[in-house]
PDB file of C-alpha atoms in Angstrom:
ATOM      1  CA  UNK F  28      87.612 104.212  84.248  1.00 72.00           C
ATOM      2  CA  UNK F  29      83.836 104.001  83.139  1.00 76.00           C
ATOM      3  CA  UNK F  30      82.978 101.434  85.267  1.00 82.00           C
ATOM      4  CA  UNK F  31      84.375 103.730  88.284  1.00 81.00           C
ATOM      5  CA  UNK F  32      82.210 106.920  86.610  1.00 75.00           C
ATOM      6  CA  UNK F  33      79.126 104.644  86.490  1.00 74.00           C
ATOM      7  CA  UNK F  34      80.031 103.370  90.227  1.00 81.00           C
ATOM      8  CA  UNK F  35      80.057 106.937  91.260  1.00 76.00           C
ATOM      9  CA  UNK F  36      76.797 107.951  89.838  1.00 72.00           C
ATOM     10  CA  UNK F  37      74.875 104.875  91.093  1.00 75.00           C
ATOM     11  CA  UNK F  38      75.744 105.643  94.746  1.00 77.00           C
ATOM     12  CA  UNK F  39      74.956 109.646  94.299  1.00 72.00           C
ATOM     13  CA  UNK F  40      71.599 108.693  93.023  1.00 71.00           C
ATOM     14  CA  UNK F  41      70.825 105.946  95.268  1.00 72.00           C
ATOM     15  CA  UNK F  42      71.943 107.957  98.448  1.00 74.00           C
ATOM     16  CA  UNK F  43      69.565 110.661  98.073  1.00 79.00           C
ATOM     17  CA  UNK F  44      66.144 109.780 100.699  1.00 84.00           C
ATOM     18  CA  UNK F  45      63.040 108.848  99.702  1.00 85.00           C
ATOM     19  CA  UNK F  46      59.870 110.324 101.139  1.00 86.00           C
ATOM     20  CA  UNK F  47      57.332 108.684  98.607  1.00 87.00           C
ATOM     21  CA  UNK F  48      56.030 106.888 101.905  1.00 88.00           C
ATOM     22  CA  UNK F  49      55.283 110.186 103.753  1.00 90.00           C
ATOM     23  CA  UNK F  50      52.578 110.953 100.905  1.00 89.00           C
ATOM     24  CA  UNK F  51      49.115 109.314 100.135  1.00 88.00           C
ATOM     25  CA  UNK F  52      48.812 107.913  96.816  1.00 90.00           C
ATOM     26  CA  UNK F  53      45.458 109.910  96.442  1.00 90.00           C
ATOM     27  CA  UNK F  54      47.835 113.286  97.302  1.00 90.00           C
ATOM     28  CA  UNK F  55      50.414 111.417  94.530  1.00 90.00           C
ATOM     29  CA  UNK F  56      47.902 111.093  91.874  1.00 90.00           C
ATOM     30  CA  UNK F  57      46.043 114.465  92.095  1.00 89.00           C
ATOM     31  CA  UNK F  58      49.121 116.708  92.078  1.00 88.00           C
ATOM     32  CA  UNK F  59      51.420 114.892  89.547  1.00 90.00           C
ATOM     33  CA  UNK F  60      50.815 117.226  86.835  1.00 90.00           C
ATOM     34  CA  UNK F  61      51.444 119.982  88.758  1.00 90.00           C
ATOM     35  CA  UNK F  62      54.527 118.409  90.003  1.00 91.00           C
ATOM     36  CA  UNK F  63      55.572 117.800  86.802  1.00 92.00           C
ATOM     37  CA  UNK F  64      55.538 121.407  85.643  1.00 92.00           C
ATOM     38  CA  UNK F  65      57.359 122.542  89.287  1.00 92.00           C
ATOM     39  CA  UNK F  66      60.558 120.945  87.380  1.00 92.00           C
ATOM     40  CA  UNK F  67      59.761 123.289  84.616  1.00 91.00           C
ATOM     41  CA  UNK F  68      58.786 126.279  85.700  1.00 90.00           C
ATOM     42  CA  UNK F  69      58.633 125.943  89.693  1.00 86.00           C
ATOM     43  CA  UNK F  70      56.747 129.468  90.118  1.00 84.00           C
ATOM     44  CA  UNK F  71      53.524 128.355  89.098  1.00 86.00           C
ATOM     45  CA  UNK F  72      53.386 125.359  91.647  1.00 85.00           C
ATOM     46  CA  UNK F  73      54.601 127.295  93.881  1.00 78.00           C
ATOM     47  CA  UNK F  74      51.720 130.013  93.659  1.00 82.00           C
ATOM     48  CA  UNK F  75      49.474 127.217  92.884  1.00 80.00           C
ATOM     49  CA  UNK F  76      49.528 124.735  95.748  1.00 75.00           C
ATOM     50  CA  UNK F  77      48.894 125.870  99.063  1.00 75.00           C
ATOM     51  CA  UNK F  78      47.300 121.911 100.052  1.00 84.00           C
ATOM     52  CA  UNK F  79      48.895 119.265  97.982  1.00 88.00           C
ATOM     53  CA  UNK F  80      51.994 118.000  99.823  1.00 89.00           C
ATOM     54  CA  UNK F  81      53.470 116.241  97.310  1.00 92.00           C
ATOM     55  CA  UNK F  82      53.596 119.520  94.909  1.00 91.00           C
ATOM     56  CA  UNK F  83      54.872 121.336  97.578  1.00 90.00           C
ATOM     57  CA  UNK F  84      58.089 118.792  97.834  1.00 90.00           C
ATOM     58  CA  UNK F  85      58.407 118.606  94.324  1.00 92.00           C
ATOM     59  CA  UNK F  86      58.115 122.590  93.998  1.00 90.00           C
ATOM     60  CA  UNK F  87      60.816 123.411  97.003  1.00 89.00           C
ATOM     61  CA  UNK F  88      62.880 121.052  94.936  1.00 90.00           C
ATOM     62  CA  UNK F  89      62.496 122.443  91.265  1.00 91.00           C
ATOM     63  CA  UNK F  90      62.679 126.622  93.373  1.00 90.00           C
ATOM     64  CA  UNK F  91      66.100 124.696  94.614  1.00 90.00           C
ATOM     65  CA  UNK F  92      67.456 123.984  91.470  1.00 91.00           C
ATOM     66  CA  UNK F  93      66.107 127.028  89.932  1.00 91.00           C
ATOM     67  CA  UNK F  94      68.140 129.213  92.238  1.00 90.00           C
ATOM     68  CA  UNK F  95      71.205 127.031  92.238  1.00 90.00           C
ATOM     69  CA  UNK F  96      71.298 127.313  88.590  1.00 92.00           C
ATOM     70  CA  UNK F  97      70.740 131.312  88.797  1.00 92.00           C
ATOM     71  CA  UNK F  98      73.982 131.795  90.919  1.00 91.00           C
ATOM     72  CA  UNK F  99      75.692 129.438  88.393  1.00 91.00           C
ATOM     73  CA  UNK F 100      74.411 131.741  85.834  1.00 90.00           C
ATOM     74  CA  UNK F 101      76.192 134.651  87.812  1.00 92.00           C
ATOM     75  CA  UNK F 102      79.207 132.540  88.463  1.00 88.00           C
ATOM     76  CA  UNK F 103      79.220 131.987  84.615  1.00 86.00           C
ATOM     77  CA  UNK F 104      79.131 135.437  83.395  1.00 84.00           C
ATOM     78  CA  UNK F 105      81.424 136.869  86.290  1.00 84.00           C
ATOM     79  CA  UNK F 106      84.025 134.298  84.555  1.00 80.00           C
ATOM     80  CA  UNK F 107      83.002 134.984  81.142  1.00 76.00           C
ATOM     81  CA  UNK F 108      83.934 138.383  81.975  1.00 76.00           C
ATOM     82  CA  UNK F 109      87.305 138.188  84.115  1.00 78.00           C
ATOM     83  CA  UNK F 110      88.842 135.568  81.594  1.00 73.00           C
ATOM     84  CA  UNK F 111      86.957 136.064  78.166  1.00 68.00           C
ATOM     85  CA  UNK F 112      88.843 138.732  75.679  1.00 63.00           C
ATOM     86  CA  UNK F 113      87.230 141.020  73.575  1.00 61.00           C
ATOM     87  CA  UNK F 114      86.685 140.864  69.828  1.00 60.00           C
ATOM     88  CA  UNK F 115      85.516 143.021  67.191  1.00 55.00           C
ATOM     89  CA  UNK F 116      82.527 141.263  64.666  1.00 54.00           C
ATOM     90  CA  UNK F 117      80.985 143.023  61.716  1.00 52.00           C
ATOM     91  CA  UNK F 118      79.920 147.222  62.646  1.00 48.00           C
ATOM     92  CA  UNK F 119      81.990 147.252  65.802  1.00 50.00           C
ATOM     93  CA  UNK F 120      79.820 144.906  68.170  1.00 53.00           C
ATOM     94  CA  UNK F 121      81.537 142.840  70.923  1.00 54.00           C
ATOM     95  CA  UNK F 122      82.007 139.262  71.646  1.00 60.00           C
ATOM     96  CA  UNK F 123      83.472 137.454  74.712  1.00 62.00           C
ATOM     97  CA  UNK F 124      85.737 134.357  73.383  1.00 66.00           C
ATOM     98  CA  UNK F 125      85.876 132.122  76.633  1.00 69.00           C
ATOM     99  CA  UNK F 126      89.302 129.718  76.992  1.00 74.00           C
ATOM    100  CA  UNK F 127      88.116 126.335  75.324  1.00 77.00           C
ATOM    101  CA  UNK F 128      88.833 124.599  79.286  1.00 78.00           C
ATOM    102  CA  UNK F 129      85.983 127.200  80.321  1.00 80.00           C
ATOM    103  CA  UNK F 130      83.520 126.362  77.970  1.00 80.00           C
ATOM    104  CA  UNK F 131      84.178 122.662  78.164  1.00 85.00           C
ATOM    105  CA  UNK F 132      83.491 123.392  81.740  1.00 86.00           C
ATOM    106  CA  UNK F 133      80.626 125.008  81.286  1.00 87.00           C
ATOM    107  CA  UNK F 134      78.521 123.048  78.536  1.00 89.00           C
ATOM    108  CA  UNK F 135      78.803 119.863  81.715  1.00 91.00           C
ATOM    109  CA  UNK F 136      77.344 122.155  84.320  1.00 91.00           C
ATOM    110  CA  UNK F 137      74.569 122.754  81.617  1.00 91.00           C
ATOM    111  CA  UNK F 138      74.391 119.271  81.272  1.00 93.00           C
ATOM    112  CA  UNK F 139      74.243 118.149  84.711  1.00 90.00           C
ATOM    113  CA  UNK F 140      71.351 120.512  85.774  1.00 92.00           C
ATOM    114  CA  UNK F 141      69.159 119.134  82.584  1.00 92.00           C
ATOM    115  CA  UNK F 142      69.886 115.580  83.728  1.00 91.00           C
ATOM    116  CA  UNK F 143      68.959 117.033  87.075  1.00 91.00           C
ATOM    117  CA  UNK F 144      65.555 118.464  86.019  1.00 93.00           C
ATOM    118  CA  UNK F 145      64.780 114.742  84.171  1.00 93.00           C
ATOM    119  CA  UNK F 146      65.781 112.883  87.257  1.00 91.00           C
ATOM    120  CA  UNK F 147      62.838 114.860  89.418  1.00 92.00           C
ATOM    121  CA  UNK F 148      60.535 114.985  86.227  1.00 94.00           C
ATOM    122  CA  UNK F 149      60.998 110.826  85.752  1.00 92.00           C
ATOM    123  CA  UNK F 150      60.416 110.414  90.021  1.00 91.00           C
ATOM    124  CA  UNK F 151      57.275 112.312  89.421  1.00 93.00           C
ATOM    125  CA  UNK F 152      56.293 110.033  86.768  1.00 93.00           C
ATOM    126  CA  UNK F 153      56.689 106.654  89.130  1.00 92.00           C
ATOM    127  CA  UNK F 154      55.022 108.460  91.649  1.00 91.00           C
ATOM    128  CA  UNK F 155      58.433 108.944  93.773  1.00 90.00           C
ATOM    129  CA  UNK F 156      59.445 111.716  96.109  1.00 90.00           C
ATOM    130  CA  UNK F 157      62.780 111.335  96.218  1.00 89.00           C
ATOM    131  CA  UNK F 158      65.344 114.712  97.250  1.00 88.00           C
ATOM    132  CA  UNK F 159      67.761 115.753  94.188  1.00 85.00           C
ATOM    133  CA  UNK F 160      71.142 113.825  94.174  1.00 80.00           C
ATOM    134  CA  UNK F 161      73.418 117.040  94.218  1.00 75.00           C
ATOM    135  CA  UNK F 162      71.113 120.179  95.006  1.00 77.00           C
ATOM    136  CA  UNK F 163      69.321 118.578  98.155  1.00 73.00           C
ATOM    137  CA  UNK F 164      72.972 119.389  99.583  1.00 70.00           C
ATOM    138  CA  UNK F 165      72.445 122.878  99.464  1.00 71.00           C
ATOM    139  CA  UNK F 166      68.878 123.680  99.998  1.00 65.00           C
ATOM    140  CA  UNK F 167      67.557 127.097  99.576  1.00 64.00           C
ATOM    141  CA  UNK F 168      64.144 126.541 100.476  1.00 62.00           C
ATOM    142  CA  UNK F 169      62.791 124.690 103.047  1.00 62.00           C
TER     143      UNK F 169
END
């Protein structure tokens, strides 16, 4: 069974492209830091590099996840809402206690997009432009 699981993630990784040949290393080298932080916090690249090719890829792929975690963020608290119940804590305030399957559910998807945001931060760091295993899919910027 965790021989299948590891199976399965090798060939999700490995099938995503790679466009590390499209850039100059000189273009690799000068805008790794700032492709580093477009993982992070993918508004400043984005504002930032206008010239650098190789920020802008990494930057339309950190504003990609960024966005794809933001509707999973609405997804998540439309749910927390429709199947969470009420409670009462100490002076009256509210809680939302989510089914245990839900949370469970939840904590992966959390999960997956960090492991997400290492994978592009660890292809920036061997100089790599590779497109994100499960987001490239959807692509909200291009």
């Amino acid at each position: 069974m965790i021989e299948k699981i590891k199976e399965k993630i090798i060939t999700i990784i490995s099938s995503s492209k790679d466009y590390t040949d499209t850039f100059s290393l000189e273009e690799i080298e000068s805008g790794k830091a700032l492709s580093i932080v477009s993982y992070l916090i993918p508004l400043v690249p984005f504002i930032l590099s206008k010239k650098n090719n190789y920020v802008k890829f990494h930057t339309l792929n950190g504003m990609n996840i960024l966005f794809t975690y933001l509707i999973f963020l609405i997804i998540k608290r439309t749910l927390s809402y429709i199947f969470g119940t009420p409670c009462d804590l100490v002076s009256g305030l509210k809680c939302i206690i989510l089914p245990i399957s839900l949370r469970i559910f939840f904590a992966f998807i959390n999960m997956l997009f960090s492991f997400i945001v290492l994978y592009g931060v660890l292809n920036v760091c061997n100089n790599k432009a590779k497109e994100i295993p499960i987001i490239s899919k959807i692509k909200l910027f291009k």
